[in-house]
mmCIF file of C-alpha atoms in Angstrom:
data_model
loop_
_atom_site.group_PDB
_atom_site.id
_atom_site.type_symbol
_atom_site.label_atom_id
_atom_site.label_comp_id
_atom_site.label_asym_id
_atom_site.label_seq_id
_atom_site.Cartn_x
_atom_site.Cartn_y
_atom_site.Cartn_z
ATOM 1 C CA MET A 1 25.756 -24.743 -5.995
ATOM 2 C CA ASP A 2 27.120 -22.536 -3.210
ATOM 3 C CA SER A 3 27.088 -19.528 -5.537
ATOM 4 C CA LEU A 4 23.471 -20.153 -6.522
ATOM 5 C CA ALA A 5 22.421 -20.526 -2.888
ATOM 6 C CA LEU A 6 24.259 -17.340 -1.959
ATOM 7 C CA LEU A 7 22.538 -15.462 -4.789
ATOM 8 C CA LEU A 8 19.153 -16.729 -3.627
ATOM 9 C CA LEU A 9 19.940 -15.665 -0.058
ATOM 10 C CA LEU A 10 21.169 -12.198 -1.015
ATOM 11 C CA THR A 11 18.228 -11.412 -3.292
ATOM 12 C CA PRO A 12 15.635 -10.628 -0.577
ATOM 13 C CA ILE A 13 18.284 -8.978 1.606
ATOM 14 C CA LEU A 14 19.267 -6.578 -1.163
ATOM 15 C CA VAL A 15 15.687 -5.938 -2.253
ATOM 16 C CA TYR A 16 14.215 -5.226 1.206
ATOM 17 C CA PRO A 17 16.680 -3.669 3.690
ATOM 18 C CA GLY A 18 19.334 -3.101 1.016
ATOM 19 C CA TYR A 19 17.181 -0.887 -1.196
ATOM 20 C CA LEU A 20 15.988 1.137 1.792
ATOM 21 C CA VAL A 21 19.527 1.733 3.101
ATOM 22 C CA VAL A 22 20.834 2.844 -0.309
ATOM 23 C CA LEU A 23 17.824 5.106 -0.850
ATOM 24 C CA LEU A 24 18.119 6.740 2.577
ATOM 25 C CA ALA A 25 21.825 7.333 2.045
ATOM 26 C CA ALA A 26 21.214 8.919 -1.361
ATOM 27 C CA ALA A 27 18.383 11.046 0.034
ATOM 28 C CA THR A 28 20.639 12.538 2.730
ATOM 29 C CA LEU A 29 22.915 13.840 -0.042
ATOM 30 C CA ALA A 30 20.092 15.272 -2.155
ATOM 31 C CA ARG A 31 19.314 18.968 -2.064
ATOM 32 C CA PRO A 32 16.041 19.868 -0.339
ATOM 33 C CA ARG A 33 13.284 20.752 -2.770
ATOM 34 C CA PRO A 34 12.424 24.472 -2.874
ATOM 35 C CA THR A 35 9.267 25.490 -1.008
ATOM 36 C CA CYS A 36 6.480 26.842 -3.222
ATOM 37 C CA VAL A 37 3.627 29.060 -2.078
ATOM 38 C CA THR A 38 0.235 29.295 -3.768
ATOM 39 C CA ALA A 39 -1.731 32.515 -3.999
ATOM 40 C CA ALA A 40 -5.085 30.905 -3.210
ATOM 41 C CA PRO A 41 -6.162 27.514 -1.790
ATOM 42 C CA ALA A 42 -7.309 24.996 -4.372
ATOM 43 C CA SER A 43 -10.840 23.641 -4.434
ATOM 44 C CA ILE A 44 -10.926 19.988 -3.418
ATOM 45 C CA SER A 45 -13.255 17.014 -3.671
ATOM 46 C CA ILE A 46 -12.918 14.290 -1.031
ATOM 47 C CA LEU A 47 -14.045 10.947 -2.442
ATOM 48 C CA ILE A 48 -14.715 7.812 -0.402
ATOM 49 C CA CYS A 49 -15.974 4.582 -1.956
ATOM 50 C CA ALA A 50 -17.843 2.303 0.425
ATOM 51 C CA HIS A 51 -19.379 -1.155 0.265
ATOM 52 C CA ASN A 52 -20.966 -2.536 3.451
ATOM 53 C CA GLU A 53 -18.963 -0.216 5.706
ATOM 54 C CA ALA A 54 -21.701 0.523 8.256
ATOM 55 C CA ALA A 55 -19.409 -0.386 11.142
ATOM 56 C CA ARG A 56 -16.805 2.207 10.160
ATOM 57 C CA ILE A 57 -18.205 4.890 7.881
ATOM 58 C CA GLY A 58 -19.707 7.039 10.661
ATOM 59 C CA ALA A 59 -16.430 7.409 12.564
ATOM 60 C CA LYS A 60 -14.637 8.002 9.277
ATOM 61 C CA LEU A 61 -16.923 10.835 8.207
ATOM 62 C CA GLU A 62 -16.705 12.503 11.617
ATOM 63 C CA THR A 63 -12.952 12.899 11.152
ATOM 64 C CA VAL A 64 -13.250 13.923 7.496
ATOM 65 C CA VAL A 65 -15.772 16.665 8.276
ATOM 66 C CA ALA A 66 -13.575 17.913 11.129
ATOM 67 C CA SER A 67 -10.489 18.029 8.901
ATOM 68 C CA ALA A 68 -12.424 19.700 6.063
ATOM 69 C CA ALA A 69 -13.288 22.518 8.471
ATOM 70 C CA HIS A 70 -9.576 23.404 8.502
ATOM 71 C CA TRP A 71 -9.427 23.790 4.713
ATOM 72 C CA PRO A 72 -9.886 27.460 3.705
ATOM 73 C CA GLY A 73 -10.896 26.739 0.109
ATOM 74 C CA ARG A 74 -14.001 25.181 -1.397
ATOM 75 C CA CYS A 75 -14.443 21.549 -0.360
ATOM 76 C CA GLU A 76 -16.989 18.901 -1.243
ATOM 77 C CA ILE A 77 -17.258 15.471 0.375
ATOM 78 C CA LEU A 78 -18.555 12.651 -1.798
ATOM 79 C CA VAL A 79 -19.349 9.102 -0.688
ATOM 80 C CA ALA A 80 -19.996 6.574 -3.445
ATOM 81 C CA ASP A 81 -22.056 3.725 -2.010
ATOM 82 C CA ASP A 82 -21.216 0.682 -4.116
ATOM 83 C CA GLY A 83 -24.432 -1.290 -3.725
ATOM 84 C CA SER A 84 -24.205 -1.787 0.037
ATOM 85 C CA SER A 85 -26.687 -4.208 1.590
ATOM 86 C CA ASP A 86 -26.243 -2.875 5.137
ATOM 87 C CA ALA A 87 -26.880 0.558 6.682
ATOM 88 C CA THR A 88 -23.935 2.318 5.010
ATOM 89 C CA ALA A 89 -26.096 4.592 2.841
ATOM 90 C CA ALA A 90 -28.401 5.511 5.713
ATOM 91 C CA ILE A 91 -25.467 6.488 7.913
ATOM 92 C CA VAL A 92 -23.959 8.626 5.149
ATOM 93 C CA GLU A 93 -27.310 10.353 4.569
ATOM 94 C CA GLY A 94 -27.229 11.396 8.214
ATOM 95 C CA PHE A 95 -24.188 13.562 7.395
ATOM 96 C CA ALA A 96 -25.986 15.444 4.616
ATOM 97 C CA PRO A 97 -26.579 18.548 6.814
ATOM 98 C CA ARG A 98 -22.818 18.679 7.351
ATOM 99 C CA GLY A 99 -22.001 18.793 3.654
ATOM 100 C CA VAL A 100 -21.572 15.107 2.804
ATOM 101 C CA HIS A 101 -23.111 14.020 -0.510
ATOM 102 C CA LEU A 102 -24.197 10.407 -1.008
ATOM 103 C CA ILE A 103 -24.033 8.871 -4.466
ATOM 104 C CA ARG A 104 -25.928 5.572 -4.669
ATOM 105 C CA LEU A 105 -24.553 3.115 -7.218
ATOM 106 C CA PRO A 106 -25.408 -0.481 -8.119
ATOM 107 C CA ARG A 107 -22.799 -3.006 -7.042
ATOM 108 C CA GLY A 108 -20.069 -2.884 -9.644
ATOM 109 C CA GLY A 109 -16.779 -2.773 -7.762
ATOM 110 C CA LYS A 110 -14.545 0.098 -6.726
ATOM 111 C CA ALA A 111 -13.116 0.762 -10.182
ATOM 112 C CA ALA A 112 -16.598 1.193 -11.635
ATOM 113 C CA ALA A 113 -17.564 3.506 -8.757
ATOM 114 C CA LEU A 114 -14.495 5.657 -9.278
ATOM 115 C CA ASN A 115 -15.050 5.877 -13.013
ATOM 116 C CA ARG A 116 -18.642 6.989 -12.415
ATOM 117 C CA VAL A 117 -18.014 9.549 -9.684
ATOM 118 C CA VAL A 118 -14.661 11.212 -10.471
ATOM 119 C CA PRO A 119 -15.992 12.968 -13.621
ATOM 120 C CA THR A 120 -18.633 14.634 -11.425
ATOM 121 C CA ALA A 121 -16.113 16.013 -8.910
ATOM 122 C CA GLN A 122 -16.044 19.798 -8.822
ATOM 123 C CA GLY A 123 -12.660 20.270 -7.136
ATOM 124 C CA GLU A 124 -9.373 20.991 -8.858
ATOM 125 C CA ILE A 125 -7.883 18.236 -6.682
ATOM 126 C CA VAL A 126 -9.473 14.910 -5.730
ATOM 127 C CA VAL A 127 -8.608 13.476 -2.317
ATOM 128 C CA MET A 128 -9.005 9.685 -2.216
ATOM 129 C CA SER A 129 -9.346 7.651 0.961
ATOM 130 C CA ASP A 130 -10.595 4.227 1.987
ATOM 131 C CA ALA A 131 -13.666 3.914 4.194
ATOM 132 C CA ASP A 132 -11.889 3.130 7.471
ATOM 133 C CA PRO A 133 -8.695 5.235 7.990
ATOM 134 C CA LEU A 134 -9.393 8.182 10.297
ATOM 135 C CA PHE A 135 -8.219 11.718 9.485
ATOM 136 C CA ASP A 136 -6.347 14.106 11.776
ATOM 137 C CA ALA A 137 -7.471 17.737 11.931
ATOM 138 C CA ALA A 138 -4.371 18.752 9.925
ATOM 139 C CA THR A 139 -4.617 15.941 7.364
ATOM 140 C CA LEU A 140 -6.105 17.923 4.483
ATOM 141 C CA PRO A 141 -3.955 21.079 4.730
ATOM 142 C CA ALA A 142 -0.803 18.949 4.900
ATOM 143 C CA LEU A 143 -1.914 16.759 1.985
ATOM 144 C CA ILE A 144 -2.743 19.655 -0.338
ATOM 145 C CA ALA A 145 0.302 21.824 0.472
ATOM 146 C CA PRO A 146 2.729 20.086 -1.985
ATOM 147 C CA PHE A 147 0.434 20.998 -4.916
ATOM 148 C CA ALA A 148 1.869 24.512 -4.634
ATOM 149 C CA ASP A 149 4.639 23.071 -6.817
ATOM 150 C CA PRO A 150 3.201 22.940 -10.361
ATOM 151 C CA ARG A 151 5.361 19.883 -11.105
ATOM 152 C CA VAL A 152 3.496 17.836 -8.488
ATOM 153 C CA GLY A 153 0.598 15.893 -9.952
ATOM 154 C CA ALA A 154 -0.250 13.688 -6.971
ATOM 155 C CA VAL A 155 0.545 13.530 -3.258
ATOM 156 C CA ALA A 156 0.798 10.429 -1.071
ATOM 157 C CA GLY A 157 -0.275 10.691 2.559
ATOM 158 C CA ALA A 158 1.041 8.685 5.514
ATOM 159 C CA VAL A 159 -1.011 5.705 6.700
ATOM 160 C CA GLU A 160 -0.367 4.667 10.296
ATOM 161 C CA THR A 161 -1.626 1.657 12.230
ATOM 162 C CA ILE A 162 -3.471 2.559 15.424
ATOM 163 C CA ARG A 163 -1.343 1.695 18.457
ATOM 164 C CA ALA A 164 -3.834 2.311 21.265
ATOM 165 C CA GLY A 165 -6.470 -0.131 22.500
ATOM 166 C CA LYS A 166 -6.734 -3.728 21.350
ATOM 167 C CA ARG A 167 -3.900 -3.940 18.881
ATOM 168 C CA GLY A 168 -4.663 -7.303 17.367
ATOM 169 C CA ARG A 169 -2.442 -10.076 16.199
ATOM 170 C CA PHE A 170 -0.740 -8.250 13.342
ATOM 171 C CA ALA A 171 -0.566 -4.682 14.654
ATOM 172 C CA GLY A 172 3.170 -4.953 15.346
ATOM 173 C CA SER A 173 4.066 -6.180 11.870
ATOM 174 C CA ASP A 174 1.666 -3.663 10.307
ATOM 175 C CA ILE A 175 3.352 -0.826 12.212
ATOM 176 C CA LEU A 176 6.752 -2.024 10.980
ATOM 177 C CA PHE A 177 5.481 -2.280 7.397
ATOM 178 C CA ARG A 178 3.997 1.231 7.534
ATOM 179 C CA TRP A 179 7.288 2.606 8.875
ATOM 180 C CA TYR A 180 9.161 0.887 6.041
ATOM 181 C CA GLU A 181 6.782 2.292 3.407
ATOM 182 C CA SER A 182 6.889 5.819 4.815
ATOM 183 C CA SER A 183 10.690 5.727 4.969
ATOM 184 C CA LEU A 184 10.853 4.651 1.330
ATOM 185 C CA ARG A 185 8.381 7.319 0.223
ATOM 186 C CA GLY A 186 10.187 10.051 2.110
ATOM 187 C CA ALA A 187 13.505 9.150 0.466
ATOM 188 C CA GLU A 188 11.949 8.690 -2.979
ATOM 189 C CA ASP A 189 10.260 12.077 -2.674
ATOM 190 C CA ARG A 190 13.600 13.830 -2.127
ATOM 191 C CA LEU A 191 15.190 12.048 -5.092
ATOM 192 C CA PHE A 192 12.725 11.521 -7.958
ATOM 193 C CA GLY A 193 9.222 11.434 -6.508
ATOM 194 C CA CYS A 194 7.235 8.667 -4.855
ATOM 195 C CA ILE A 195 6.609 5.506 -6.846
ATOM 196 C CA SER A 196 2.890 5.480 -6.031
ATOM 197 C CA ALA A 197 0.434 6.240 -3.233
ATOM 198 C CA ASP A 198 -1.430 4.173 -0.651
ATOM 199 C CA GLY A 199 -5.211 3.944 -0.959
ATOM 200 C CA GLY A 200 -5.576 4.979 2.682
ATOM 201 C CA LEU A 201 -4.885 8.585 1.674
ATOM 202 C CA TYR A 202 -3.689 10.366 -1.444
ATOM 203 C CA ALA A 203 -4.654 13.248 -3.697
ATOM 204 C CA ILE A 204 -4.316 13.950 -7.414
ATOM 205 C CA ARG A 205 -5.120 16.787 -9.759
ATOM 206 C CA THR A 206 -8.581 16.002 -11.076
ATOM 207 C CA ALA A 207 -7.560 16.475 -14.693
ATOM 208 C CA LEU A 208 -4.958 13.702 -14.333
ATOM 209 C CA VAL A 209 -7.245 10.974 -12.977
ATOM 210 C CA PRO A 210 -7.273 8.105 -15.510
ATOM 211 C CA VAL A 211 -10.024 5.592 -16.176
ATOM 212 C CA VAL A 212 -9.421 2.683 -13.785
ATOM 213 C CA PRO A 213 -9.405 -0.878 -15.167
ATOM 214 C CA ALA A 214 -11.302 -3.342 -12.991
ATOM 215 C CA SER A 215 -8.361 -5.721 -12.489
ATOM 216 C CA VAL A 216 -5.729 -3.343 -11.031
ATOM 217 C CA THR A 217 -5.100 -1.740 -7.634
ATOM 218 C CA ASP A 218 -6.843 1.608 -8.047
ATOM 219 C CA ASP A 219 -4.478 3.605 -5.792
ATOM 220 C CA PHE A 220 -1.416 2.543 -7.798
ATOM 221 C CA TRP A 221 -3.141 3.047 -11.132
ATOM 222 C CA ILE A 222 -4.556 6.485 -10.333
ATOM 223 C CA SER A 223 -1.482 7.907 -8.602
ATOM 224 C CA THR A 224 0.888 6.702 -11.342
ATOM 225 C CA GLY A 225 -1.414 8.413 -13.821
ATOM 226 C CA ALA A 226 0.311 11.593 -12.675
ATOM 227 C CA VAL A 227 3.724 10.161 -13.608
ATOM 228 C CA ALA A 228 2.387 8.962 -16.971
ATOM 229 C CA ALA A 229 1.291 12.554 -17.605
ATOM 230 C CA GLY A 230 4.759 13.927 -16.825
ATOM 231 C CA PHE A 231 4.222 15.005 -13.207
ATOM 232 C CA ARG A 232 5.788 13.937 -9.913
ATOM 233 C CA ILE A 233 4.222 12.199 -6.896
ATOM 234 C CA ALA A 234 5.110 13.992 -3.653
ATOM 235 C CA PHE A 235 4.976 12.640 -0.111
ATOM 236 C CA ALA A 236 3.297 14.526 2.736
ATOM 237 C CA PRO A 237 4.406 12.811 5.990
ATOM 238 C CA ASP A 238 2.278 15.156 8.108
ATOM 239 C CA ALA A 239 -0.881 14.218 6.203
ATOM 240 C CA ARG A 240 -1.797 11.252 8.360
ATOM 241 C CA VAL A 241 -4.650 8.796 8.568
ATOM 242 C CA HIS A 242 -4.950 6.062 11.173
ATOM 243 C CA GLU A 243 -6.346 2.583 10.630
ATOM 244 C CA GLN A 244 -6.713 -0.563 12.676
ATOM 245 C CA SER A 245 -4.915 -3.768 11.830
ATOM 246 C CA ILE A 246 -6.769 -6.653 10.214
ATOM 247 C CA ALA A 247 -7.054 -9.293 12.927
ATOM 248 C CA GLY A 248 -7.717 -12.527 11.011
ATOM 249 C CA ASP A 249 -4.947 -14.677 9.557
ATOM 250 C CA ARG A 250 -6.995 -15.682 6.546
ATOM 251 C CA GLN A 251 -8.103 -12.103 5.905
ATOM 252 C CA GLN A 252 -4.468 -10.953 6.020
ATOM 253 C CA PHE A 253 -3.337 -13.721 3.689
ATOM 254 C CA ARG A 254 -6.183 -13.319 1.174
ATOM 255 C CA ARG A 255 -5.730 -9.561 1.154
ATOM 256 C CA ARG A 256 -2.003 -9.875 0.416
ATOM 257 C CA VAL A 257 -2.653 -12.410 -2.357
ATOM 258 C CA ARG A 258 -5.320 -10.198 -3.926
ATOM 259 C CA ILE A 259 -3.200 -7.045 -3.699
ATOM 260 C CA THR A 260 -0.223 -8.872 -5.228
ATOM 261 C CA VAL A 261 -2.209 -10.164 -8.197
ATOM 262 C CA ARG A 262 -3.875 -6.805 -8.818
ATOM 263 C CA GLY A 263 -0.600 -4.966 -8.271
ATOM 264 C CA LEU A 264 1.278 -7.061 -10.817
ATOM 265 C CA THR A 265 -1.582 -6.613 -13.266
ATOM 266 C CA GLY A 266 -1.297 -2.845 -12.894
ATOM 267 C CA LEU A 267 2.488 -2.948 -13.206
ATOM 268 C CA TRP A 268 2.242 -4.890 -16.437
ATOM 269 C CA GLN A 269 -0.204 -2.377 -17.856
ATOM 270 C CA ARG A 270 2.027 0.498 -16.643
ATOM 271 C CA ARG A 271 5.227 -1.123 -17.952
ATOM 272 C CA ALA A 272 5.996 1.950 -20.092
ATOM 273 C CA LEU A 273 6.907 3.747 -16.851
ATOM 274 C CA MET A 274 9.756 1.240 -16.355
ATOM 275 C CA ASN A 275 11.656 2.731 -19.295
ATOM 276 C CA PRO A 276 14.534 4.862 -17.909
ATOM 277 C CA ALA A 277 14.671 6.793 -21.171
ATOM 278 C CA ALA A 278 11.166 8.058 -20.431
ATOM 279 C CA THR A 279 11.044 8.373 -16.614
ATOM 280 C CA GLY A 280 14.705 8.344 -15.539
ATOM 281 C CA TRP A 281 15.526 7.042 -12.050
ATOM 282 C CA TYR A 282 11.835 6.658 -11.339
ATOM 283 C CA ALA A 283 11.851 3.651 -13.693
ATOM 284 C CA VAL A 284 14.660 1.972 -11.744
ATOM 285 C CA ALA A 285 12.923 2.641 -8.425
ATOM 286 C CA LEU A 286 9.613 1.361 -9.767
ATOM 287 C CA VAL A 287 11.231 -1.966 -10.645
ATOM 288 C CA LEU A 288 12.972 -2.251 -7.259
ATOM 289 C CA HIS A 289 10.086 -0.982 -5.111
ATOM 290 C CA LYS A 290 7.174 -2.722 -6.801
ATOM 291 C CA VAL A 291 8.410 -5.535 -9.050
ATOM 292 C CA ALA A 292 11.482 -6.887 -7.267
ATOM 293 C CA ARG A 293 9.798 -6.692 -3.871
ATOM 294 C CA ARG A 294 7.040 -8.989 -5.065
ATOM 295 C CA LEU A 295 9.374 -11.415 -6.811
ATOM 296 C CA ALA A 296 12.169 -11.576 -4.202
ATOM 297 C CA PRO A 297 10.375 -14.020 -1.831
ATOM 298 C CA LEU A 298 10.360 -16.585 -4.644
ATOM 299 C CA ALA A 299 14.108 -16.957 -4.048
ATOM 300 C CA LEU A 300 13.412 -18.422 -0.613
ATOM 301 C CA VAL A 301 11.436 -21.342 -2.032
ATOM 302 C CA PRO A 302 14.386 -23.166 -3.690
ATOM 303 C CA LEU A 303 16.775 -21.847 -1.042
ATOM 304 C CA LEU A 304 15.157 -24.028 1.652
ATOM 305 C CA PRO A 305 16.008 -27.416 0.109
ATOM 306 C CA LEU A 306 19.254 -26.140 -1.385
ATOM 307 C CA SER A 307 20.551 -24.900 1.966
ATOM 308 C CA GLY A 308 19.650 -28.277 3.482
ATOM 309 C CA ILE A 309 21.648 -30.089 0.796
ATOM 310 C CA LEU A 310 24.665 -27.813 1.346
ATOM 311 C CA ALA A 311 24.418 -28.197 5.122
ATOM 312 C CA PHE A 312 24.028 -31.937 5.373
ATOM 313 C CA GLY A 313 25.032 -33.339 2.012
ATOM 314 C CA GLY A 314 28.657 -32.274 1.856
ATOM 315 C CA SER A 315 31.810 -32.320 3.969
ATOM 316 C CA PRO A 316 31.633 -30.577 7.354
ATOM 317 C CA GLY A 317 33.154 -27.146 7.773
ATOM 318 C CA TRP A 318 32.317 -23.481 8.263
ATOM 319 C CA GLY A 319 30.358 -23.458 5.009
ATOM 320 C CA ALA A 320 28.221 -26.373 6.111
ATOM 321 C CA LEU A 321 27.606 -24.685 9.473
ATOM 322 C CA PHE A 322 26.546 -21.451 7.764
ATOM 323 C CA TRP A 323 24.073 -23.225 5.495
ATOM 324 C CA ALA A 324 22.810 -25.276 8.432
ATOM 325 C CA LEU A 325 21.941 -21.999 10.185
ATOM 326 C CA VAL A 326 20.210 -20.743 7.040
ATOM 327 C CA PHE A 327 18.282 -24.000 6.722
ATOM 328 C CA ALA A 328 17.296 -23.860 10.395
ATOM 329 C CA GLY A 329 16.117 -20.272 10.044
ATOM 330 C CA LEU A 330 13.998 -20.974 6.976
ATOM 331 C CA SER A 331 12.596 -24.160 8.483
ATOM 332 C CA GLY A 332 11.761 -22.328 11.691
ATOM 333 C CA ALA A 333 9.990 -19.592 9.723
ATOM 334 C CA CYS A 334 7.902 -22.195 7.864
ATOM 335 C CA LEU A 335 7.065 -23.958 11.140
ATOM 336 C CA LEU A 336 6.115 -20.643 12.754
ATOM 337 C CA GLY A 337 3.866 -19.861 9.824
ATOM 338 C CA LEU A 338 2.119 -23.227 9.967
ATOM 339 C CA VAL A 339 1.663 -23.183 13.744
ATOM 340 C CA GLY A 340 0.412 -19.612 13.727
ATOM 341 C CA TYR A 341 -1.981 -20.148 10.834
ATOM 342 C CA LEU A 342 -3.411 -23.455 12.086
ATOM 343 C CA THR A 343 -3.653 -22.746 15.806
ATOM 344 C CA ARG A 344 -4.319 -18.971 15.878
ATOM 345 C CA LEU A 345 -2.415 -18.759 19.149
ATOM 346 C CA ARG A 346 -1.609 -15.289 20.468
ATOM 347 C CA LEU A 347 2.162 -15.323 20.060
ATOM 348 C CA PRO A 348 4.725 -13.344 22.069
ATOM 349 C CA ARG A 349 5.607 -10.045 20.402
ATOM 350 C CA PRO A 350 8.898 -11.120 18.689
ATOM 351 C CA LEU A 351 7.258 -14.271 17.338
ATOM 352 C CA ALA A 352 4.164 -12.299 16.313
ATOM 353 C CA LEU A 353 6.343 -9.939 14.271
ATOM 354 C CA GLY A 354 8.024 -12.928 12.639
ATOM 355 C CA TYR A 355 4.702 -14.598 11.949
ATOM 356 C CA GLY A 356 3.342 -11.430 10.356
ATOM 357 C CA ALA A 357 6.401 -11.267 8.092
ATOM 358 C CA VAL A 358 6.079 -14.949 7.145
ATOM 359 C CA LEU A 359 2.389 -14.541 6.313
ATOM 360 C CA HIS A 360 3.176 -11.453 4.233
ATOM 361 C CA LEU A 361 5.891 -13.242 2.256
ATOM 362 C CA ALA A 362 3.700 -16.325 1.777
ATOM 363 C CA GLY A 363 0.953 -14.089 0.400
ATOM 364 C CA LEU A 364 3.431 -12.548 -2.037
ATOM 365 C CA VAL A 365 4.593 -15.967 -3.259
ATOM 366 C CA ALA A 366 1.011 -17.181 -3.672
ATOM 367 C CA GLY A 367 0.001 -13.958 -5.418
ATOM 368 C CA VAL A 368 2.886 -14.071 -7.884
ATOM 369 C CA THR A 369 2.121 -17.721 -8.628
ATOM 370 C CA LEU A 370 -1.572 -17.012 -9.247
ATOM 371 C CA PHE A 371 -0.704 -14.035 -11.452
ATOM 372 C CA ALA A 372 1.636 -16.206 -13.525
ATOM 373 C CA LEU A 373 -1.155 -18.773 -13.868
ATOM 374 C CA GLY A 374 -3.513 -16.130 -15.231
ATOM 375 C CA ARG A 375 -5.628 -15.402 -12.122
ATOM 376 C CA ARG A 376 -7.200 -11.923 -12.032
ATOM 377 C CA TYR A 377 -9.478 -10.150 -9.541
ATOM 378 C CA ALA A 378 -12.015 -7.942 -11.280
ATOM 379 C CA GLN A 379 -14.082 -6.686 -8.345
ATOM 380 C CA TRP A 380 -13.111 -4.859 -5.195
ATOM 381 C CA THR A 381 -14.346 -6.519 -1.996
ATOM 382 C CA PRO A 382 -13.425 -5.061 1.400
ATOM 383 C CA ASP A 383 -11.986 -7.606 3.833
ATOM 384 C CA LYS A 384 -11.041 -5.609 6.910
ATOM 385 C CA THR A 385 -11.978 -7.350 10.077
ATOM 386 C CA ALA A 386 -10.418 -4.972 12.576
ATOM 387 C CA ALA A 387 -8.546 -5.836 15.711
#
């Protein structure tokens, strides 16, 4: 029983900090990738899908237009309005004199919008971004630069949580999560290429964009289309976008559940990429980064009662004390999660970080459970109440 409990305890430790430490160590030993230079800047199409984003789309487009001004090649900006019932389309139309093209679509979900609009894109490279992350002036040049390497099929940008102003309840944990993701992507890029890209910002050669099924996370599906075609996903840490944290507990939890279900659906449909004979070390990293990370929190569910049994059901000793500490830690995390979720108190920063982690892990467990039970999400619905 002790061995089983120890295995359950080590699983999330090895999957989360363990994988990052090993990857960073391996990346420090890897040779830097040679720098490639292109003769002429590529033509690009910036594509934003929006549904009821009137509160954010204006600020978003201001930064996109400003960043596009720093791109020396041909650039088009496309906004696909997915059947918005608010003023989103009207706001986008106001940017028409500045080169923004509105494409009105009936409500069909993000996948349907992408499948309709991408074939009309004129650029050699499509830049994808959600409706709320804000661009820097240097975002586009930094994002497109890795395409100078002909082996690069897609590029992942860096998504950062806004630190200034009203940070919201989960800003601290979101900042930590973004740091973790960027650290992983930077190390993966040096070794075998990024596993996938974040929907906040990424780019892909237009010819490699696949048709997007309705039930998957579109950023994962599209970016891994480059790997399926034999190309690599690069990481551009200087290509930054900035977004606010989602303030509501229920929005955070539902979003994590939905992303987990859609992510696992996409992983199942992309399972051919998990074959090391076909994709080498990328296959191993895909399993550890995307599959194991979603499944690892399940180990904590049986560990809670098991650690209690080992702590209080046997003879006293150092082993019992160790498992008592584990039981106390897990129980405290569950209590913190319940108190935070039910009361919505503004917690001190250390407790807020812990609560954000607990809510994240609970969303993963719920998402994996729903996926196993056959639940699928077929339509994209923004749920981004900002801080």
